[in-house]
PDB file of C-alpha atoms in Angstrom:
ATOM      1  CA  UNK W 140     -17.381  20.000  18.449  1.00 53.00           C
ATOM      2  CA  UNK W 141     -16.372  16.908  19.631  1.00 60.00           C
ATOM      3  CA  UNK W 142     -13.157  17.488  21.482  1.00 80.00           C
ATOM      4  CA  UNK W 143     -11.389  14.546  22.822  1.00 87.00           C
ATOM      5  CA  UNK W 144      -8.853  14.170  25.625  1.00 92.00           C
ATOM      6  CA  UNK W 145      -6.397  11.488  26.005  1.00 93.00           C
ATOM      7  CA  UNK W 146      -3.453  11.492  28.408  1.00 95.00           C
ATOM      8  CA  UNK W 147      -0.280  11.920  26.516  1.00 93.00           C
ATOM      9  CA  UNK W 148       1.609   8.934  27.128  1.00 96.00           C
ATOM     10  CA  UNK W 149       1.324   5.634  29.504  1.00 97.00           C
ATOM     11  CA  UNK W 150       3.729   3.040  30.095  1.00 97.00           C
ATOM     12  CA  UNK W 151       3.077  -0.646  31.291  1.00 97.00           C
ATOM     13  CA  UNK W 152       5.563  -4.426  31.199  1.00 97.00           C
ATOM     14  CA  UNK W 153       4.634  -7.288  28.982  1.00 97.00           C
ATOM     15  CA  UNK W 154       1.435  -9.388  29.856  1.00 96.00           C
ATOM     16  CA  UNK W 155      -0.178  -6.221  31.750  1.00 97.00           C
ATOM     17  CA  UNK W 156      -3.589  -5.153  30.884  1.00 97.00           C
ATOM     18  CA  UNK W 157      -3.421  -1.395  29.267  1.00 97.00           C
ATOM     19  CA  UNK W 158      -6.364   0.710  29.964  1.00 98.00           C
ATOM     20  CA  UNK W 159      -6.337   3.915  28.080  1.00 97.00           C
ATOM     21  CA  UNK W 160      -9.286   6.744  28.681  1.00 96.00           C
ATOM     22  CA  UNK W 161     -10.575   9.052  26.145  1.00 95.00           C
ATOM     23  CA  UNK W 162     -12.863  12.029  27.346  1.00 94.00           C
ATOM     24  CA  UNK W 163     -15.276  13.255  24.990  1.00 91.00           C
ATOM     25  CA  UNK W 164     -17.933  15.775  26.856  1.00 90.00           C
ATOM     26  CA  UNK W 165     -19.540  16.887  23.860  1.00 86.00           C
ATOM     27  CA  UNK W 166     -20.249  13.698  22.153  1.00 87.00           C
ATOM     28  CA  UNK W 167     -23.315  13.920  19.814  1.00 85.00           C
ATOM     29  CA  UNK W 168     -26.175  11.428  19.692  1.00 86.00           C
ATOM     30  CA  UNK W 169     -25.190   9.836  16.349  1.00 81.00           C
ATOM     31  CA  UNK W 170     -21.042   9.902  17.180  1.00 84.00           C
ATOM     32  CA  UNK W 171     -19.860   6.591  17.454  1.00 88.00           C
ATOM     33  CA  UNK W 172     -16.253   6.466  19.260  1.00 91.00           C
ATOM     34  CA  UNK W 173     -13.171   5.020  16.805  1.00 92.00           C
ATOM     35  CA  UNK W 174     -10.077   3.821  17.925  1.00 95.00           C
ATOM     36  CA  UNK W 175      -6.816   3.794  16.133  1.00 95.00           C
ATOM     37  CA  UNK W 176      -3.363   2.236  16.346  1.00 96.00           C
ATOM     38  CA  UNK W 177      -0.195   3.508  14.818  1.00 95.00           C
ATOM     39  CA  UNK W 178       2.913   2.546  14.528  1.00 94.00           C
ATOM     40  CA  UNK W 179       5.928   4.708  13.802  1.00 88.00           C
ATOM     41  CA  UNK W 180       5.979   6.286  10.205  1.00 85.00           C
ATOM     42  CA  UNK W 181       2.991   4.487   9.252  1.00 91.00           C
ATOM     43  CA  UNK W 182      -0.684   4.819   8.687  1.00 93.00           C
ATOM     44  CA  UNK W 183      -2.947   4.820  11.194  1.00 93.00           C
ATOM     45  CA  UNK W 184      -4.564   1.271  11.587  1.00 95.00           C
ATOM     46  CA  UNK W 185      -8.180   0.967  13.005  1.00 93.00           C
ATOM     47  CA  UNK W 186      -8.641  -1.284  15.824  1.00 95.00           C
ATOM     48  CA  UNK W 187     -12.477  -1.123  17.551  1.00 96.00           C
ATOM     49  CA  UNK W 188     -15.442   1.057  17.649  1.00 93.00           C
ATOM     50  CA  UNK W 189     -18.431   1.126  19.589  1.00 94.00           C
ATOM     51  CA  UNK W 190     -21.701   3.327  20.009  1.00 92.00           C
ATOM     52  CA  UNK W 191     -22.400   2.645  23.875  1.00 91.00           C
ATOM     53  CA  UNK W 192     -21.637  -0.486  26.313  1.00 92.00           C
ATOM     54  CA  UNK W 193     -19.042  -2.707  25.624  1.00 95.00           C
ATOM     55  CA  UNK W 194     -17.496  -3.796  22.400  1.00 95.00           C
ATOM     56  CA  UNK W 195     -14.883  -6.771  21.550  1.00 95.00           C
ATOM     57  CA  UNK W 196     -13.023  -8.029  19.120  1.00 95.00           C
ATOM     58  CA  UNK W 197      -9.614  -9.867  18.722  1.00 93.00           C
ATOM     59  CA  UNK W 198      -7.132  -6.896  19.560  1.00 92.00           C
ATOM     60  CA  UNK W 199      -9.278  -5.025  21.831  1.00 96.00           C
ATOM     61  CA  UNK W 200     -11.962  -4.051  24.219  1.00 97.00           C
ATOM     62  CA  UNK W 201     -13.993  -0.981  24.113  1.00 98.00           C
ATOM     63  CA  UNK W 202     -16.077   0.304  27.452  1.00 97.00           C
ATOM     64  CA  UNK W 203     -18.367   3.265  27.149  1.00 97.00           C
ATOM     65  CA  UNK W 204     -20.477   4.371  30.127  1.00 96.00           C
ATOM     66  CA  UNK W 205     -24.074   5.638  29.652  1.00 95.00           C
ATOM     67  CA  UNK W 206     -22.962   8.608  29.281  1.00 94.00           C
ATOM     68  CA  UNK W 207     -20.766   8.448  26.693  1.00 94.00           C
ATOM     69  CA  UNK W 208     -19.014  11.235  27.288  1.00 94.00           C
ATOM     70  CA  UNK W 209     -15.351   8.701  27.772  1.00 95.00           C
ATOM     71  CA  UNK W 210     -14.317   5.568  26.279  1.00 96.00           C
ATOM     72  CA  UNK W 211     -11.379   3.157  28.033  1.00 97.00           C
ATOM     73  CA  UNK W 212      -9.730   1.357  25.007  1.00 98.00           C
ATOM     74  CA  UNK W 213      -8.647  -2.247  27.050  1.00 98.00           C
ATOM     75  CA  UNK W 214      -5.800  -4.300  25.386  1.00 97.00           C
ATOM     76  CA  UNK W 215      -5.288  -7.576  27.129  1.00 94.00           C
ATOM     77  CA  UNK W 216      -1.758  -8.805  28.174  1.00 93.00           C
ATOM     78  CA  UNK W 217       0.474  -5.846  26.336  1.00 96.00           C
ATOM     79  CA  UNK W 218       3.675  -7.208  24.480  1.00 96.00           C
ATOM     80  CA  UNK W 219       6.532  -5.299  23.159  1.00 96.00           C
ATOM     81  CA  UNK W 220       4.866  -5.362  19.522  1.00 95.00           C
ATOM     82  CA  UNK W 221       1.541  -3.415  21.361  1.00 96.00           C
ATOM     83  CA  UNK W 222       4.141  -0.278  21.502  1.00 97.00           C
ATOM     84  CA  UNK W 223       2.211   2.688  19.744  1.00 97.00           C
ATOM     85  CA  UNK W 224       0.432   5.559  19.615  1.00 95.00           C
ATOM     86  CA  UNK W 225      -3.282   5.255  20.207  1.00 97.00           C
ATOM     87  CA  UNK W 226      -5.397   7.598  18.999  1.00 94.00           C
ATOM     88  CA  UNK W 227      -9.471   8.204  19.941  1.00 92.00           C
ATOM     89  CA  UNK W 228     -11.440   9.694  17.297  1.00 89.00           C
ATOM     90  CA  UNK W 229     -15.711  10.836  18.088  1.00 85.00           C
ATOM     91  CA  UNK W 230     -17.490  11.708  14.700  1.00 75.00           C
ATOM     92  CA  UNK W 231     -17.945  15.731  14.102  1.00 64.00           C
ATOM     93  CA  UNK W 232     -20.877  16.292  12.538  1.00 56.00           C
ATOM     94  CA  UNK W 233     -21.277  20.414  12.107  1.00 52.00           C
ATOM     95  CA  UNK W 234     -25.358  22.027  12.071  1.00 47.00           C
ATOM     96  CA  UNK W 235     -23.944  22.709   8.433  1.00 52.00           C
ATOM     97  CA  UNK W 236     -23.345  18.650   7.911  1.00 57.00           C
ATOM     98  CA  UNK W 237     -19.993  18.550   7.001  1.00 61.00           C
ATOM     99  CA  UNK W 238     -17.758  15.384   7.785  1.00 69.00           C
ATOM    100  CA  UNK W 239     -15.453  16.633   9.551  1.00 71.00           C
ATOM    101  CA  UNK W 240     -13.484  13.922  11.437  1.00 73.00           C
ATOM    102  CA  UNK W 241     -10.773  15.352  14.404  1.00 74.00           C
ATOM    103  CA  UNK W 242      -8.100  13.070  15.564  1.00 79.00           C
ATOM    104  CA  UNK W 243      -6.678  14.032  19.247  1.00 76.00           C
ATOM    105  CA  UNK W 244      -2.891  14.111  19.794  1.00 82.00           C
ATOM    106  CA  UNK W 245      -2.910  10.417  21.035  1.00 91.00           C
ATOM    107  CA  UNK W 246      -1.314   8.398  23.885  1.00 95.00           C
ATOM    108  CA  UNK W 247       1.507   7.276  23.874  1.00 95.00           C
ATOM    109  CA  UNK W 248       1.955   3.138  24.699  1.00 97.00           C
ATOM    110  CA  UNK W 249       5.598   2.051  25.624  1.00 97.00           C
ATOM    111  CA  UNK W 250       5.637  -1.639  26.297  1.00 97.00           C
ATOM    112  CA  UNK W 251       8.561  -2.128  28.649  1.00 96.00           C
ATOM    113  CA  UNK W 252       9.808  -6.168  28.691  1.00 93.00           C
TER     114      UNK W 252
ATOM    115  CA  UNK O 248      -5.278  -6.792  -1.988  1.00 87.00           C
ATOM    116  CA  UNK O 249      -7.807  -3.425  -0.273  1.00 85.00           C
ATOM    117  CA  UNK O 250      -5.629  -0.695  -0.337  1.00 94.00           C
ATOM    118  CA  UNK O 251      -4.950   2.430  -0.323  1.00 97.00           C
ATOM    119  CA  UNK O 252      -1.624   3.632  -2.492  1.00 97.00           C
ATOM    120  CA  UNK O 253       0.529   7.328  -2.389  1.00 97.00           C
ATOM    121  CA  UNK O 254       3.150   8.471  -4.447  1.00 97.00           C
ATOM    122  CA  UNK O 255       5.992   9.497  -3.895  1.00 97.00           C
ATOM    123  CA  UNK O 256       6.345   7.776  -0.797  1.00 97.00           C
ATOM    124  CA  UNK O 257       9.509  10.600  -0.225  1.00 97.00           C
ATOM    125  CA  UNK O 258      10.283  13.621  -1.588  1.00 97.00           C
ATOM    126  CA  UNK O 259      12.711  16.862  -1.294  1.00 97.00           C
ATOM    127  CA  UNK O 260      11.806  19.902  -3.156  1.00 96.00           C
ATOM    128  CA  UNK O 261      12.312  23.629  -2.607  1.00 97.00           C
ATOM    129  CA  UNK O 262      10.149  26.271  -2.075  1.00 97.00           C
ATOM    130  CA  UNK O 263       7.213  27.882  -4.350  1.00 96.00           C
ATOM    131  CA  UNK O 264       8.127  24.333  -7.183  1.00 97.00           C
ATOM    132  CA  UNK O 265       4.629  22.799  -7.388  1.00 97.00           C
ATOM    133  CA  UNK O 266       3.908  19.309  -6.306  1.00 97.00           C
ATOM    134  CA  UNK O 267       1.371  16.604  -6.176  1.00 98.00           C
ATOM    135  CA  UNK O 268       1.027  14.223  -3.845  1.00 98.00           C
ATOM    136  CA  UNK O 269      -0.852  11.190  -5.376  1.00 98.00           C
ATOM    137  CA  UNK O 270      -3.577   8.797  -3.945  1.00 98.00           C
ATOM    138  CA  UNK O 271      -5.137   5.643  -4.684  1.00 98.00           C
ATOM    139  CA  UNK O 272      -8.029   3.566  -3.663  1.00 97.00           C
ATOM    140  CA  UNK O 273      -9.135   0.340  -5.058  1.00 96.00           C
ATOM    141  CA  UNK O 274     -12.338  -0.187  -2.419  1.00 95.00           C
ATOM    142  CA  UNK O 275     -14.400   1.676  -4.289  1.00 95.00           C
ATOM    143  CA  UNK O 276     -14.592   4.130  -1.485  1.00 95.00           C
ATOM    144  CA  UNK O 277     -17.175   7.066  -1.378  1.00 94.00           C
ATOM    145  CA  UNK O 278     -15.022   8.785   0.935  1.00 92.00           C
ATOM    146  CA  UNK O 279     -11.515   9.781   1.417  1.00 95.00           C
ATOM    147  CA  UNK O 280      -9.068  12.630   3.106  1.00 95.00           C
ATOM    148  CA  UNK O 281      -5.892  14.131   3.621  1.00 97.00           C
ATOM    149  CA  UNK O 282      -4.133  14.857   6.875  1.00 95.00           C
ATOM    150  CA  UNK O 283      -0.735  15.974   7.721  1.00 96.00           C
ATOM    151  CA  UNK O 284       1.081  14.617  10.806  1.00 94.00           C
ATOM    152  CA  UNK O 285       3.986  16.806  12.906  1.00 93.00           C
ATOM    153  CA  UNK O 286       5.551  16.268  15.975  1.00 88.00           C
ATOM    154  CA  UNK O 287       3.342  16.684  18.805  1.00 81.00           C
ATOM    155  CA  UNK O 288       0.595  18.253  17.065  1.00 84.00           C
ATOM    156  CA  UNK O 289      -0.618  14.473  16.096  1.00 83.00           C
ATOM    157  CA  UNK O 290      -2.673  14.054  12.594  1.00 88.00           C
ATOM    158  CA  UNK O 291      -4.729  16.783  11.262  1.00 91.00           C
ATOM    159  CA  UNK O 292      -7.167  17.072   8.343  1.00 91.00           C
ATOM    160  CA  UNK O 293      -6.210  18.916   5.525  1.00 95.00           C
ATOM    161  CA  UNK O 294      -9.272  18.407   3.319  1.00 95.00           C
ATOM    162  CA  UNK O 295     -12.136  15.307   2.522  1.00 93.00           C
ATOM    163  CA  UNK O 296     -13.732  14.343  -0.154  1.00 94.00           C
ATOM    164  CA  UNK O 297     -17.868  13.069   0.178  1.00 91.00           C
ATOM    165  CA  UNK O 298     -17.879  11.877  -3.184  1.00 92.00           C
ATOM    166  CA  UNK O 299     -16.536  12.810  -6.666  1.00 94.00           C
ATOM    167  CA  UNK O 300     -16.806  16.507  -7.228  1.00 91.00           C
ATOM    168  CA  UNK O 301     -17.524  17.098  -3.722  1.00 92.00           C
ATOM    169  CA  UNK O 302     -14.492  18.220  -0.765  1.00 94.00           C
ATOM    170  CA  UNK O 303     -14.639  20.254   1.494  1.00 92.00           C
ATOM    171  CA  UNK O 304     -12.115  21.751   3.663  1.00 92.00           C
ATOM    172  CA  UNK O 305     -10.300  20.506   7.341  1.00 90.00           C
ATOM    173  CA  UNK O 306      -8.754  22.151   9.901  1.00 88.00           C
ATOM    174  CA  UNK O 307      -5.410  22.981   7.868  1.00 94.00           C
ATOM    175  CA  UNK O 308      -6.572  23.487   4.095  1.00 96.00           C
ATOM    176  CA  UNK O 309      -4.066  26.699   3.396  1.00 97.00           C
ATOM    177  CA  UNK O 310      -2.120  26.023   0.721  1.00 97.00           C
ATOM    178  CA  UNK O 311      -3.253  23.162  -0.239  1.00 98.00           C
ATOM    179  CA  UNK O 312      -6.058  21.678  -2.860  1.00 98.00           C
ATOM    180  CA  UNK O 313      -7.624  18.931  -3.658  1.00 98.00           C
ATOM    181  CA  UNK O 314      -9.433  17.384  -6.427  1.00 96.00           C
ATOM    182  CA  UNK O 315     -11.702  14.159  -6.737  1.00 97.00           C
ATOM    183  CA  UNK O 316     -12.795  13.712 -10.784  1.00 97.00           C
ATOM    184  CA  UNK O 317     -12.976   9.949 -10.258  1.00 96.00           C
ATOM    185  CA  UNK O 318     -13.775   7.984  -7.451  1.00 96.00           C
ATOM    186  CA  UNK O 319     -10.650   6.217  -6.848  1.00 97.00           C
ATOM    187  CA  UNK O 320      -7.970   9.104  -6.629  1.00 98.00           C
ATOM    188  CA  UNK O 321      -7.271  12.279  -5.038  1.00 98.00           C
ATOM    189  CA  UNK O 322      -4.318  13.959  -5.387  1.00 98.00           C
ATOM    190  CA  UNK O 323      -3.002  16.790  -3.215  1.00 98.00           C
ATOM    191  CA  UNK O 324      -1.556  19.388  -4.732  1.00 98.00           C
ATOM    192  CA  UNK O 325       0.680  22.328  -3.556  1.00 97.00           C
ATOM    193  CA  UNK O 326       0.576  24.797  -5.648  1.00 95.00           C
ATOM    194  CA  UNK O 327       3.718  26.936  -4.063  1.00 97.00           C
ATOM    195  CA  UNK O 328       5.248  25.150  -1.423  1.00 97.00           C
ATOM    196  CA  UNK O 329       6.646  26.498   1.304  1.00 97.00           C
ATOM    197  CA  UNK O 330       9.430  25.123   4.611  1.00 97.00           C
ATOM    198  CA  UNK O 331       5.937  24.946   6.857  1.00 97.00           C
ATOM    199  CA  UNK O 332       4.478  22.521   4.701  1.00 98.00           C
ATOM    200  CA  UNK O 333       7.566  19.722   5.096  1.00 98.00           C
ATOM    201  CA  UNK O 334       5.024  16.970   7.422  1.00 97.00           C
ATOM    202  CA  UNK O 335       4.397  13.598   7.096  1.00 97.00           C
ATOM    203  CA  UNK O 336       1.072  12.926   5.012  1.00 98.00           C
ATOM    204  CA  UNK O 337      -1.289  10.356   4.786  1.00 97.00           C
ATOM    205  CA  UNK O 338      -4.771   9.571   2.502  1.00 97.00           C
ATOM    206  CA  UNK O 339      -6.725   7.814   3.930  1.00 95.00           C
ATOM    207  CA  UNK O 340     -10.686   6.272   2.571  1.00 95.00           C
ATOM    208  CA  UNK O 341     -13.522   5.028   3.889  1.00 92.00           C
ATOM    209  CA  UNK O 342     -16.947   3.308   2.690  1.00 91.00           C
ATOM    210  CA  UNK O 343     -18.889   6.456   3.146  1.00 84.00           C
ATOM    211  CA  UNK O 344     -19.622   9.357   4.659  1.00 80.00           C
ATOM    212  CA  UNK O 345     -21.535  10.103   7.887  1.00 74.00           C
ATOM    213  CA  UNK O 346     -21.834   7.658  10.690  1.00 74.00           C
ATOM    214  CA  UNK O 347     -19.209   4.685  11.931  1.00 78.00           C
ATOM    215  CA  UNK O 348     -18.322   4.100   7.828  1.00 78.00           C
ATOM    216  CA  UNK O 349     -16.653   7.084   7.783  1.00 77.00           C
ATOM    217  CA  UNK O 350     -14.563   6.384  10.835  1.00 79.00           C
ATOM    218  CA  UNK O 351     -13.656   3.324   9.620  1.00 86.00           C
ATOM    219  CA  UNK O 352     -10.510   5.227   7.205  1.00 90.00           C
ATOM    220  CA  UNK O 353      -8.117   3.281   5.608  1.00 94.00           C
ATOM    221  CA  UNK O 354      -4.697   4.835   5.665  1.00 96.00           C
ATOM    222  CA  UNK O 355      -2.415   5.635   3.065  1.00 96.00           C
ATOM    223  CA  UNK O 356       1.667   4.393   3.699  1.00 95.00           C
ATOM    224  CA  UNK O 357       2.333   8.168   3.866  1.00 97.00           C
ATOM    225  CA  UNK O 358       4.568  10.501   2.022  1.00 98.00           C
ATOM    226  CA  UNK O 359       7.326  12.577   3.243  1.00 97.00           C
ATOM    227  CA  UNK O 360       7.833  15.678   2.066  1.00 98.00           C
ATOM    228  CA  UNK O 361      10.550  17.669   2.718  1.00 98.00           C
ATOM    229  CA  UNK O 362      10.600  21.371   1.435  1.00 97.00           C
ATOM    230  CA  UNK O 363      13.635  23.258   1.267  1.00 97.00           C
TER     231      UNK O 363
END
């Protein structure tokens, strides 16, 4: 299964960079790595996903090594509004090909002004 | 507008009355999925749905089902529910099944469900 780890919570001031890590050791050849946003009592919102290298688009940045086995989710110049809970999600694809998909617990953002 | 609708958005009921939790896509989405969300145990799959006629279960299907006769909706039902089962829950779609489709879900405003 493809377990991921996130640290629980991270805090960082307006117009900081935010890195936030996502381990994934037993990522399978086919996973791609999802990232989600969400804000209090609402759905989840997705932000970025990527396969391998680096991915980009207008919220966020996506890194993932050769490896794969962690992401960094990058969000440029945090403001208050970036204040969330971001969650990492890898594919999980049993031998019996079921569609499973596992959400971690998510980190924590806290924007401070 | 691509959405995804649930209804009731809130609701109080007491224990063992039966319940269904409605949801609505209008993506024409292959797949789509329940989860439940508590405090500090993040969001957890209930139960998915490949296609119509097809679901399968997550990590927290007991006492819970699920049924998908058209493409659009699946409802969650409880059939007896219970104080355990009082979470926050969200549908949620996707294009398809298998592959970065299926992590690209679509989330449901969430209903919550309070059981007494």
């Amino acid at each position: 299964l493809a377990k991921t780890t996130q640290p629980i919570s991270m805090d960082s001031y307006e117009g900081q960079e935010v890195n936030i890590t996502c381990s994934h050791n037993n990522i399978a050849t086919n996973d791609y790595i999802t990232w989600y946003q969400q804000f209090p009592s609402q759905g989840p919102r997705f932000i970025i996903q990527g396969y391998k290298t680096k991915v980009t688009n207008e919220v966020a940045s996506l890194f993932i090594p050769a490896d794969r086995k962690s992401s960094t989710l990058s969000l440029p110049r945090v403001s208050l509004s970036d204040t969330a809970v971001y969650y990492c999600l890898v594919g999980d694809v049993s031998g019996a090909g079921s569609y499973q998909l596992t959400f971690g617990k998510g980190t924590k953002l806290s924007v401070i002004p | 507008e691509a959405q995804v609708t649930q209804n009731p958005r809130y609701l109080i009921t007491v224990t063992g009355k039966k319940l269904t939790v409605t949801c609505s896509q209008n993506m024409n989405h292959e797949y789509m999925s329940w989860y439940r969300q508590d405090p500090g145990l993040g969001l957890r799959q209930i139960y998915y749905s490949m296609n119509v006629e097809v679901t399968d279960k997550g990590d927290v299907p007991e006492g819970y089902k699920v049924s998908r006769k058209e493409k659009r909706n699946f409802p969650l039902i409880l059939e007896s529910p219970s104080p355990n089962q009082t979470s926050l829950y969200f549908c949620a779609s996707s294009k398809s099944y298998g592959g970065p489709d299926q992590e690209t879900q679509y989330f449901g405003p969430g209903t919550r469900l309070l059981v007494l």
